[in-house]
CSV table of C-alpha atoms in Angstrom, one decimal:
chain,number,residue,atom,x,y,z
A,769,MET,CA,0.0,0.0,0.0
A,770,THR,CA,1.5,3.3,-1.0
A,771,ALA,CA,0.6,7.0,-1.0
A,772,ILE,CA,-0.4,8.3,-4.4
A,773,THR,CA,2.4,9.7,-6.5
A,774,THR,CA,2.1,12.7,-8.8
A,775,LYS,CA,2.9,10.5,-11.7
A,776,ALA,CA,0.0,8.3,-11.0
A,777,ALA,CA,-2.4,11.1,-10.3
A,778,SER,CA,-3.7,11.3,-13.9
A,779,ALA,CA,-5.1,7.8,-13.7
A,780,VAL,CA,-7.1,8.6,-10.5
A,781,PRO,CA,-10.7,9.7,-10.7
A,782,ASN,CA,-11.3,13.3,-9.7
A,783,PHE,CA,-13.6,12.3,-6.8
A,784,CYS,CA,-10.6,10.5,-5.2
A,785,GLU,CA,-8.7,13.8,-4.6
A,786,GLY,CA,-7.8,13.7,-0.9
A,787,ILE,CA,-7.5,9.9,-0.5
A,788,GLN,CA,-4.3,9.4,1.6
A,789,TYR,CA,-3.4,5.9,0.4
A,790,PHE,CA,-4.1,3.7,-2.6
A,791,GLY,CA,-3.4,0.0,-2.7
A,792,GLU,CA,-2.5,-2.6,-5.2
A,793,ALA,CA,-5.2,-4.4,-7.0
A,794,LEU,CA,-6.8,-7.1,-4.9
A,795,PRO,CA,-6.5,-10.7,-6.1
A,796,ASP,CA,-8.4,-11.5,-9.3
A,797,PHE,CA,-9.5,-7.9,-9.7
A,798,GLU,CA,-9.3,-8.2,-13.5
A,799,THR,CA,-11.6,-11.2,-13.5
A,800,TYR,CA,-14.2,-10.1,-11.0
A,801,GLY,CA,-13.8,-6.4,-10.5
A,802,ALA,CA,-12.9,-4.7,-13.8
A,803,THR,CA,-16.4,-4.1,-15.0
A,804,PRO,CA,-19.2,-2.7,-12.8
A,805,VAL,CA,-21.6,-5.6,-12.0
A,806,ILE,CA,-24.6,-3.2,-11.9
A,807,GLU,CA,-25.0,-2.6,-15.6
A,808,SER,CA,-25.9,0.8,-17.0
A,809,GLY,CA,-29.7,1.3,-16.8
A,810,LYS,CA,-30.1,-1.4,-14.1
A,811,ARG,CA,-31.0,-0.7,-10.4
A,812,ALA,CA,-29.2,-3.7,-8.8
A,813,ILE,CA,-27.1,-6.8,-9.2
A,814,ALA,CA,-28.7,-9.6,-11.1
A,815,SER,CA,-27.9,-12.3,-8.6
A,816,PRO,CA,-26.5,-12.4,-5.1
A,817,THR,CA,-24.5,-15.5,-5.9
A,818,ASP,CA,-22.8,-14.0,-8.9
A,819,PRO,CA,-19.0,-14.0,-8.1
A,820,ASN,CA,-18.6,-10.6,-9.6
A,821,ALA,CA,-21.4,-9.2,-7.4
A,822,VAL,CA,-19.8,-10.8,-4.3
A,823,TYR,CA,-16.4,-9.4,-5.2
A,824,GLN,CA,-17.6,-5.9,-5.8
A,825,THR,CA,-19.7,-5.9,-2.6
A,826,LEU,CA,-16.5,-6.6,-0.7
A,827,LEU,CA,-14.9,-3.7,-2.5
A,828,ALA,CA,-17.8,-1.5,-1.5
A,829,ALA,CA,-17.6,-2.6,2.1
A,830,ASP,CA,-13.9,-1.7,2.2
A,831,ALA,CA,-14.4,1.6,0.5
A,832,LEU,CA,-17.0,2.5,3.2
A,833,ARG,CA,-14.6,1.5,5.9
A,834,TYR,CA,-11.7,3.5,4.4
A,835,LEU,CA,-13.8,6.7,4.0
A,836,THR,CA,-15.3,6.4,7.4
A,837,LEU,CA,-11.9,6.1,9.1
A,838,GLN,CA,-10.2,8.8,7.0
A,839,ILE,CA,-12.9,11.4,7.4
A,840,THR,CA,-13.2,10.9,11.2
A,841,ALA,CA,-9.4,10.9,11.5
A,842,SER,CA,-9.2,14.1,9.5
A,843,LYS,CA,-10.9,15.8,12.6
A,844,ALA,CA,-9.6,13.3,15.2
A,845,SER,CA,-13.3,13.0,16.1
A,846,GLY,CA,-16.3,10.9,15.4
A,847,HIS,CA,-17.3,7.2,15.5
A,848,PRO,CA,-16.0,4.7,13.0
A,849,GLY,CA,-16.2,1.4,14.9
A,850,GLY,CA,-19.9,0.6,14.9
A,851,PHE,CA,-20.6,1.3,11.2
A,852,ALA,CA,-17.4,-0.6,10.3
A,853,SER,CA,-18.7,-3.8,11.8
A,854,GLN,CA,-21.6,-3.9,9.5
A,855,ALA,CA,-20.1,-2.5,6.3
A,856,GLU,CA,-20.8,-5.7,4.4
A,857,ALA,CA,-24.5,-5.5,5.3
A,858,TYR,CA,-24.8,-1.8,4.2
A,859,ALA,CA,-22.9,-2.6,1.0
A,860,ALA,CA,-25.2,-5.6,0.3
A,861,LEU,CA,-28.3,-3.4,0.7
A,862,VAL,CA,-27.0,-0.9,-1.9
A,863,MET,CA,-25.9,-3.6,-4.3
A,864,LEU,CA,-29.4,-5.1,-4.1
A,865,GLY,CA,-30.8,-1.8,-5.0
A,866,HIS,CA,-32.2,-0.7,-1.6
A,867,LYS,CA,-31.3,2.9,-0.8
A,868,ASN,CA,-34.1,4.0,1.5
A,869,ILE,CA,-31.8,3.2,4.4
A,870,ILE,CA,-32.4,4.7,7.8
A,871,THR,CA,-30.4,4.4,11.0
A,872,GLU,CA,-31.3,4.3,14.7
A,873,VAL,CA,-27.7,5.0,15.6
A,874,GLY,CA,-26.4,8.6,15.6
A,875,HIS,CA,-22.9,7.2,15.7
A,876,HIS,CA,-23.3,5.6,12.3
A,877,ALA,CA,-23.2,9.1,10.8
A,878,PRO,CA,-19.7,9.0,9.2
A,879,GLY,CA,-20.5,5.7,7.5
A,880,PHE,CA,-23.8,7.1,6.1
A,881,TYR,CA,-22.0,10.2,4.9
A,882,SER,CA,-19.4,8.0,3.2
A,883,ALA,CA,-22.2,6.1,1.4
A,884,MET,CA,-23.9,9.4,0.3
A,885,PHE,CA,-20.5,10.5,-1.0
A,886,LEU,CA,-19.9,7.3,-2.9
A,887,ASP,CA,-23.2,7.6,-4.8
A,888,ARG,CA,-22.7,11.3,-5.5
A,889,SER,CA,-25.6,12.5,-3.3
A,890,LEU,CA,-23.3,14.9,-1.5
A,891,GLU,CA,-22.6,16.8,-4.7
A,892,ASP,CA,-25.9,18.6,-4.0
A,893,MET,CA,-24.2,20.3,-1.1
A,894,GLY,CA,-20.9,21.0,-2.9
A,895,ILE,CA,-19.0,17.9,-1.8
A,896,SER,CA,-17.4,16.3,-4.8
A,897,THR,CA,-14.0,15.0,-3.5
A,898,VAL,CA,-12.8,13.0,-0.6
A,899,GLN,CA,-10.8,16.1,0.5
A,900,GLN,CA,-14.0,18.1,0.7
A,901,LEU,CA,-15.7,15.2,2.5
A,902,GLY,CA,-13.2,15.4,5.3
A,903,ASP,CA,-13.0,19.2,5.4
A,904,ARG,CA,-16.8,19.5,6.0
A,905,PHE,CA,-17.1,16.6,8.4
A,906,ARG,CA,-18.3,17.8,11.8
A,907,GLU,CA,-18.6,21.4,10.6
A,908,LYS,CA,-21.6,23.6,11.4
A,909,HIS,CA,-22.7,24.0,7.7
A,910,GLY,CA,-21.4,20.6,6.7
A,911,LEU,CA,-21.8,17.0,7.9
A,912,LEU,CA,-22.9,17.1,11.5
A,913,GLY,CA,-21.7,14.6,14.1
A,914,HIS,CA,-25.1,13.0,14.2
A,915,LEU,CA,-27.2,12.5,11.1
A,916,SER,CA,-29.5,15.3,9.9
A,917,GLY,CA,-32.3,14.7,7.5
A,918,TYR,CA,-31.2,17.9,5.8
A,919,ILE,CA,-28.2,16.1,4.3
A,920,PRO,CA,-29.0,15.0,0.6
A,921,GLY,CA,-30.0,11.4,0.5
A,922,ILE,CA,-30.5,11.0,4.2
A,923,LEU,CA,-34.1,10.1,5.1
A,924,ALA,CA,-34.2,11.0,8.8
A,925,PRO,CA,-32.2,12.3,11.7
A,926,ALA,CA,-30.5,10.0,14.1
A,927,GLY,CA,-29.7,11.1,17.6
A,928,PRO,CA,-31.0,9.4,20.7
A,929,LEU,CA,-31.3,5.6,20.3
A,930,GLY,CA,-34.7,4.2,19.6
A,931,GLN,CA,-35.9,6.5,16.9
A,932,GLY,CA,-34.9,4.8,13.6
A,933,GLN,CA,-37.6,2.2,13.7
A,934,HIS,CA,-40.3,4.8,13.9
A,935,PHE,CA,-39.2,6.5,10.7
A,936,ALA,CA,-38.8,3.1,9.0
A,937,MET,CA,-42.3,1.9,10.0
A,938,ALA,CA,-43.9,5.2,9.0
A,939,ALA,CA,-42.2,5.0,5.6
A,940,ALA,CA,-43.2,1.4,5.2
A,941,LEU,CA,-46.9,2.3,5.8
A,942,LEU,CA,-46.8,5.1,3.3
A,943,HIS,CA,-44.8,3.3,0.6
A,944,ARG,CA,-45.8,-0.3,0.5
A,945,ASP,CA,-43.7,-1.1,-2.6
A,946,LYS,CA,-40.4,-0.1,-1.1
A,947,LEU,CA,-38.1,-1.6,1.5
A,948,PHE,CA,-37.0,0.6,4.4
A,949,PRO,CA,-34.0,-1.0,6.2
A,950,PHE,CA,-32.7,0.6,9.3
A,951,THR,CA,-29.4,-0.1,11.1
A,952,LEU,CA,-29.8,-1.0,14.8
A,953,GLY,CA,-26.9,-1.3,17.3
A,954,ASP,CA,-26.9,-4.1,19.8
A,955,GLY,CA,-26.4,-1.4,22.5
A,956,GLY,CA,-29.5,0.3,21.3
A,957,LEU,CA,-31.3,-3.0,21.6
A,958,GLY,CA,-31.2,-2.3,25.3
A,959,GLU,CA,-33.8,0.4,24.8
A,960,PRO,CA,-37.2,-1.3,25.4
A,961,TYR,CA,-39.3,0.8,23.0
A,962,ILE,CA,-37.5,-0.4,19.9
A,963,MET,CA,-38.9,-3.9,20.1
A,964,SER,CA,-42.2,-2.9,21.7
A,965,SER,CA,-42.9,-0.2,19.0
A,966,MET,CA,-42.4,-2.8,16.3
A,967,ALA,CA,-44.7,-5.2,18.0
A,968,HIS,CA,-47.4,-2.5,18.4
A,969,PHE,CA,-47.0,-1.5,14.8
A,970,ASN,CA,-47.2,-5.1,13.5
A,971,THR,CA,-50.3,-5.7,15.6
A,972,ALA,CA,-52.0,-2.6,14.0
A,973,TYR,CA,-50.6,-3.1,10.5
A,974,PRO,CA,-49.7,-6.8,10.1
A,975,THR,CA,-49.3,-6.5,6.3
A,976,ALA,CA,-46.9,-3.6,6.4
A,977,THR,CA,-43.7,-5.6,6.9
A,978,ASN,CA,-41.6,-3.7,4.4
A,979,PHE,CA,-39.3,-2.3,7.1
A,980,LEU,CA,-36.2,-4.3,7.9
A,981,PRO,CA,-34.2,-4.0,11.2
A,982,VAL,CA,-30.5,-4.7,10.4
A,983,LEU,CA,-29.0,-5.6,13.8
A,984,VAL,CA,-25.3,-4.9,14.1
A,985,TRP,CA,-24.4,-7.5,16.7
A,986,ASN,CA,-20.8,-6.5,17.5
A,987,GLY,CA,-20.6,-7.1,21.2
A,988,TYR,CA,-20.1,-3.5,22.4
A,989,SER,CA,-22.1,-0.4,23.1
A,990,GLN,CA,-20.3,2.9,23.3
A,991,GLU,CA,-17.3,2.0,25.5
A,992,HIS,CA,-18.8,-1.1,27.3
A,993,HIS,CA,-20.3,-4.4,26.5
A,994,SER,CA,-23.8,-4.4,24.9
A,995,MET,CA,-26.9,-5.6,26.6
A,996,VAL,CA,-27.0,-8.7,24.5
A,997,SER,CA,-23.2,-9.5,24.3
A,998,LEU,CA,-23.6,-12.8,26.2
A,999,LYS,CA,-26.5,-14.2,24.3
A,1000,THR,CA,-25.8,-17.3,22.3
A,1001,ASN,CA,-26.8,-17.4,18.6
A,1002,ALA,CA,-29.8,-19.6,19.5
A,1003,GLU,CA,-30.9,-17.2,22.2
A,1004,MET,CA,-30.7,-14.2,19.9
A,1005,ILE,CA,-32.8,-15.9,17.3
A,1006,ALA,CA,-35.3,-17.0,19.9
A,1007,TYR,CA,-35.5,-13.4,21.2
A,1008,TRP,CA,-36.6,-12.1,17.9
A,1009,GLN,CA,-38.9,-15.0,17.2
A,1010,GLY,CA,-40.4,-14.5,20.6
A,1011,ASN,CA,-41.2,-11.0,19.7
A,1012,GLY,CA,-43.1,-12.0,16.6
A,1013,PHE,CA,-40.4,-12.0,13.9
A,1014,ALA,CA,-41.3,-14.8,11.5
A,1015,GLU,CA,-37.9,-14.6,9.6
A,1016,VAL,CA,-34.6,-14.2,11.4
A,1017,VAL,CA,-31.5,-14.2,9.1
A,1018,LEU,CA,-28.3,-14.4,11.1
A,1019,VAL,CA,-24.8,-14.2,9.4
A,1020,ASN,CA,-22.0,-14.8,11.9
A,1021,ALA,CA,-18.5,-13.9,10.8
A,1022,LYS,CA,-17.0,-16.5,13.2
A,1023,ASP,CA,-18.4,-19.2,10.9
A,1024,PHE,CA,-15.9,-18.2,8.3
A,1025,ASP,CA,-12.9,-17.4,10.5
A,1026,ASP,CA,-9.7,-19.1,9.4
A,1027,GLN,CA,-7.4,-17.1,11.6
A,1028,ASN,CA,-8.3,-18.7,15.0
A,1029,GLN,CA,-9.6,-15.5,16.5
A,1030,ALA,CA,-10.6,-15.8,20.2
A,1031,GLY,CA,-14.1,-15.0,21.4
A,1032,GLU,CA,-17.6,-15.0,19.9
A,1033,TYR,CA,-17.0,-11.8,17.9
A,1034,VAL,CA,-14.4,-11.7,15.1
A,1035,ASP,CA,-13.0,-9.4,12.5
A,1036,SER,CA,-13.7,-10.6,8.9
A,1037,THR,CA,-11.1,-8.2,7.4
A,1038,VAL,CA,-8.3,-10.4,8.7
A,1039,PHE,CA,-9.6,-13.6,7.1
A,1040,SER,CA,-7.9,-15.0,4.0
A,1041,PHE,CA,-9.2,-13.3,0.9
A,1042,ALA,CA,-11.1,-16.4,-0.1
A,1043,LYS,CA,-12.8,-16.5,3.3
A,1044,ARG,CA,-13.6,-12.8,3.1
A,1045,LEU,CA,-15.4,-13.5,-0.1
A,1046,GLU,CA,-17.3,-16.4,1.4
A,1047,PHE,CA,-18.5,-14.2,4.3
A,1048,THR,CA,-19.4,-11.4,2.0
A,1049,LYS,CA,-21.4,-13.9,-0.2
A,1050,ALA,CA,-23.3,-15.1,2.9
A,1051,VAL,CA,-24.2,-11.5,3.8
A,1052,LEU,CA,-25.3,-10.7,0.3
A,1053,VAL,CA,-27.4,-13.9,0.0
A,1054,GLY,CA,-28.8,-13.5,3.5
A,1055,MET,CA,-29.7,-9.8,2.9
A,1056,ASP,CA,-31.4,-10.7,-0.4
A,1057,LYS,CA,-33.4,-13.4,1.5
A,1058,ALA,CA,-34.3,-10.9,4.3
A,1059,ALA,CA,-35.3,-8.2,1.8
A,1060,ARG,CA,-37.6,-10.5,-0.2
A,1061,SER,CA,-39.1,-11.8,3.0
A,1062,ALA,CA,-39.9,-8.3,4.4
A,1063,LEU,CA,-41.3,-7.2,1.1
A,1064,GLY,CA,-43.3,-10.4,0.9
A,1065,GLY,CA,-45.3,-10.0,4.1
A,1066,LYS,CA,-43.1,-11.5,6.8
A,1067,LEU,CA,-41.9,-9.6,9.8
A,1068,THR,CA,-38.1,-10.0,9.2
A,1069,VAL,CA,-34.8,-9.1,10.9
A,1070,PHE,CA,-31.3,-9.4,9.4
A,1071,ILE,CA,-28.5,-9.8,12.0
A,1072,ILE,CA,-24.8,-9.4,11.2
A,1073,LYS,CA,-22.5,-10.7,13.9
A,1074,GLN,CA,-19.0,-9.2,13.6
A,1075,LEU,CA,-16.6,-7.6,16.1
A,1076,LYS,CA,-16.9,-3.9,16.6
A,1077,GLY,CA,-14.2,-2.0,14.7
A,1078,ALA,CA,-13.7,-4.6,12.0
A,1079,GLY,CA,-11.4,-3.1,9.5
A,1080,VAL,CA,-10.6,0.2,11.1
A,1081,HIS,CA,-8.0,1.5,13.6
A,1082,ALA,CA,-9.0,-0.5,16.7
A,1083,LEU,CA,-11.2,-3.4,17.9
A,1084,GLY,CA,-14.0,-3.7,20.4
A,1085,ALA,CA,-14.8,-0.8,22.7
A,1086,LYS,CA,-11.7,1.1,21.7
A,1087,SER,CA,-13.0,1.5,18.2
A,1088,HIS,CA,-16.1,3.4,19.2
A,1089,ASN,CA,-14.8,6.9,18.8
A,1090,LEU,CA,-11.6,8.8,18.0
A,1091,TYR,CA,-9.6,10.8,20.5
A,1092,PRO,CA,-7.3,13.9,19.9
A,1093,GLN,CA,-4.3,11.6,19.2
A,1094,ASP,CA,-6.1,9.7,16.5
A,1095,THR,CA,-5.0,11.9,13.6
A,1096,LEU,CA,-4.3,11.1,10.0
A,1097,THR,CA,-0.5,11.1,10.8
A,1098,ALA,CA,-0.8,8.8,13.8
A,1099,PRO,CA,0.9,5.4,13.0
A,1100,HIS,CA,-2.0,3.3,14.0
A,1101,ILE,CA,-4.4,5.3,11.7
A,1102,VAL,CA,-1.9,5.3,8.9
A,1103,SER,CA,-1.6,1.5,9.2
A,1104,ALA,CA,-5.3,1.0,9.3
A,1105,LEU,CA,-5.9,3.1,6.2
A,1106,GLN,CA,-3.2,1.4,4.3
A,1107,LYS,CA,-4.7,-2.0,5.1
A,1108,ARG,CA,-8.1,-0.9,3.7
A,1109,ALA,CA,-6.7,1.1,0.7
A,1110,LEU,CA,-8.1,0.3,-2.7
A,1111,SER,CA,-6.6,0.8,-6.1
A,1112,ALA,CA,-7.8,3.7,-8.2
A,1113,PRO,CA,-9.7,1.4,-10.6
A,1114,ALA,CA,-11.4,-0.3,-7.7
A,1115,TRP,CA,-12.6,3.1,-6.4
A,1116,GLN,CA,-14.2,3.9,-9.8
A,1117,ILE,CA,-16.0,0.5,-9.8
A,1118,VAL,CA,-17.4,1.2,-6.3
A,1119,ARG,CA,-18.5,4.7,-7.3
A,1120,THR,CA,-20.2,3.5,-10.5
A,1121,ASN,CA,-22.1,0.7,-8.7
A,1122,ALA,CA,-23.1,3.0,-5.9
A,1123,GLU,CA,-24.4,5.6,-8.3
A,1124,ARG,CA,-26.4,3.2,-10.4
A,1125,ALA,CA,-27.9,1.2,-7.5
A,1126,GLY,CA,-31.5,2.0,-6.8
A,1127,GLY,CA,-31.8,4.0,-10.0
A,1128,GLY,CA,-29.4,6.8,-9.1
A,1129,PRO,CA,-28.0,8.8,-6.2
A,1130,ALA,CA,-30.0,8.6,-3.0
A,1131,ALA,CA,-30.5,12.3,-3.2
A,1132,LYS,CA,-32.4,11.8,-6.4
A,1133,THR,CA,-34.3,8.6,-5.6
A,1134,VAL,CA,-35.2,8.1,-1.9
A,1135,VAL,CA,-38.8,8.9,-0.9
A,1136,THR,CA,-37.9,11.9,1.2
A,1137,GLU,CA,-36.7,13.7,-1.9
A,1138,PHE,CA,-40.2,13.9,-3.2
A,1139,GLU,CA,-43.4,15.5,-2.0
A,1140,LEU,CA,-46.1,13.1,-0.6
A,1141,PRO,CA,-49.6,13.9,-1.9
A,1142,LEU,CA,-51.9,14.7,0.9
A,1143,ALA,CA,-55.7,14.3,1.1
A,1144,GLU,CA,-57.9,17.3,0.8
A,1145,ILE,CA,-59.2,18.1,4.3
A,1146,GLY,CA,-61.6,20.9,3.4
A,1147,GLU,CA,-63.7,22.6,6.1
A,1148,LEU,CA,-63.0,21.8,9.7
A,1149,PRO,CA,-65.5,21.9,12.6
A,1150,LEU,CA,-63.8,24.7,14.6
A,1151,VAL,CA,-65.3,25.9,17.9
A,1152,GLU,CA,-64.2,29.2,19.4
A,1153,TYR,CA,-64.2,29.5,23.2
A,1154,GLN,CA,-64.6,33.0,24.7
A,1155,VAL,CA,-61.9,34.1,27.1
A,1156,GLY,CA,-63.2,34.5,30.6
A,1157,ALA,CA,-66.5,32.7,29.9
A,1158,VAL,CA,-67.8,29.6,31.7
A,1159,PRO,CA,-64.9,27.1,31.8
A,1160,GLN,CA,-65.4,24.2,29.4
A,1161,VAL,CA,-63.4,21.0,28.5
A,1162,SER,CA,-61.9,21.8,25.2
A,1163,THR,CA,-60.2,18.4,24.6
A,1164,THR,CA,-63.5,16.8,23.6
A,1165,VAL,CA,-64.0,19.3,20.8
A,1166,MET,CA,-60.4,18.8,19.9
A,1167,GLY,CA,-61.0,15.1,19.7
A,1168,LYS,CA,-63.9,15.7,17.3
A,1169,LEU,CA,-61.6,17.8,15.1
A,1170,VAL,CA,-58.9,15.1,15.1
A,1171,GLY,CA,-61.5,12.5,14.1
A,1172,VAL,CA,-62.7,14.5,11.2
A,1173,VAL,CA,-59.1,14.9,9.9
A,1174,GLY,CA,-58.4,11.2,10.4
A,1175,ASN,CA,-61.5,10.2,8.4
A,1176,LYS,CA,-60.6,12.4,5.5
A,1177,ASP,CA,-56.9,11.4,5.5
A,1178,LYS,CA,-56.5,7.7,6.3
A,1179,ASN,CA,-52.7,8.2,6.8
A,1180,PHE,CA,-53.4,10.6,9.8
A,1181,LEU,CA,-52.7,8.5,12.8
A,1182,VAL,CA,-53.2,8.9,16.6
A,1183,THR,CA,-51.2,6.4,18.6
A,1184,ASN,CA,-52.0,7.3,22.2
A,1185,ALA,CA,-55.3,5.4,22.4
A,1186,ASP,CA,-54.9,4.2,25.9
A,1187,GLY,CA,-54.8,7.7,27.4
A,1188,ASN,CA,-57.4,9.3,25.3
A,1189,ALA,CA,-60.5,8.3,27.3
A,1190,ALA,CA,-59.0,9.5,30.5
A,1191,SER,CA,-58.2,12.8,28.9
A,1192,GLY,CA,-61.7,13.6,27.7
A,1193,ILE,CA,-60.9,12.7,24.1
A,1194,GLY,CA,-62.2,9.2,23.9
A,1195,ASN,CA,-64.1,10.3,20.8
A,1196,ILE,CA,-60.8,9.9,18.9
A,1197,ASN,CA,-60.8,6.2,19.6
A,1198,GLU,CA,-64.4,5.9,18.3
A,1199,ALA,CA,-63.7,7.9,15.2
A,1200,LEU,CA,-60.4,6.4,14.2
A,1201,LYS,CA,-60.6,2.8,15.1
A,1202,ILE,CA,-58.1,0.6,13.1
């Protein structure tokens, strides 16, 4: 792995300006990586078992890891470890043509920004090169530390844990023909309302299963073990099944480990290249199965089990965030970037696939980039109360108003049914029964 030289610069795509290190071509690149597997005019790979698709999904995963680490190290700040441990899963979703991806994890932000850069979405905010990507990371008018829905291609904000599933479920209800995956950390799984909200939603709308939790089971949450780090694979599967999930797809990196790594959580990036491809294929095939299941009416979860920090500067809890010493010139950062470095032609392949997937950049294709038609509400039964007159309970009239709106627009939902009657607005429950 070497730093780019001036002589070689002419062969490097313009968007790569700012990349610190380029690598040699990976094994068999000319066979499996020389031509974009997503053909011009297509939205996705043709088959998840196609060796070219598997190979180029691995390239995409490493590109995401490289960018995530370089942009965070450019500010010695940010969170690379969590996203890195599921890079294959995110790459698989994109290669399968699914770009309406949401997250529940604010600390996945640098990975999502890297993905938006790769498919050219960030050009809408003046970010065209890797140098600009790093310059504007964690800047007030740039790429904030936690996701903002204002960023081109990003569907929803991500701050406190336990929000992403709400956005995904709402989107699934409004757009039944599209898949809405959302990344979920195993630390976040300790928040009780994630699972309970999905159970409530599935009870109310059992046919709206086109949202897909993608659980990043990496053993660590922030700087400590996650709530579910000691669960066995069977226990984790049973946990999801017990909460109503009909299809549980679990891909465990340890099943492919040929480096005798200790513990239940391992790093796939240190496998032999052949085993890396096997693992990537399992993720791609598993994700395809999960996506089809979710779109086909089954409540589904995809779980990727891989050690936190896989492929970046540190492993486990230490990979969660960067500290002031974690700069682009720090030896351990340099070493990590060099290990993930791709060749210039590989970067171009990743960029082309990312741009073509899903029909174009996320900033031009995801549902939040379009206006949603709303029902005509018309006249509303408004009641004006006189200030200082005889006190009256206004909530009942408010409930009538809500009921009128809900009957004119069937997408208008009120979720606090249990508390309505006690608050004098039980009429909402009568008007808007599911």
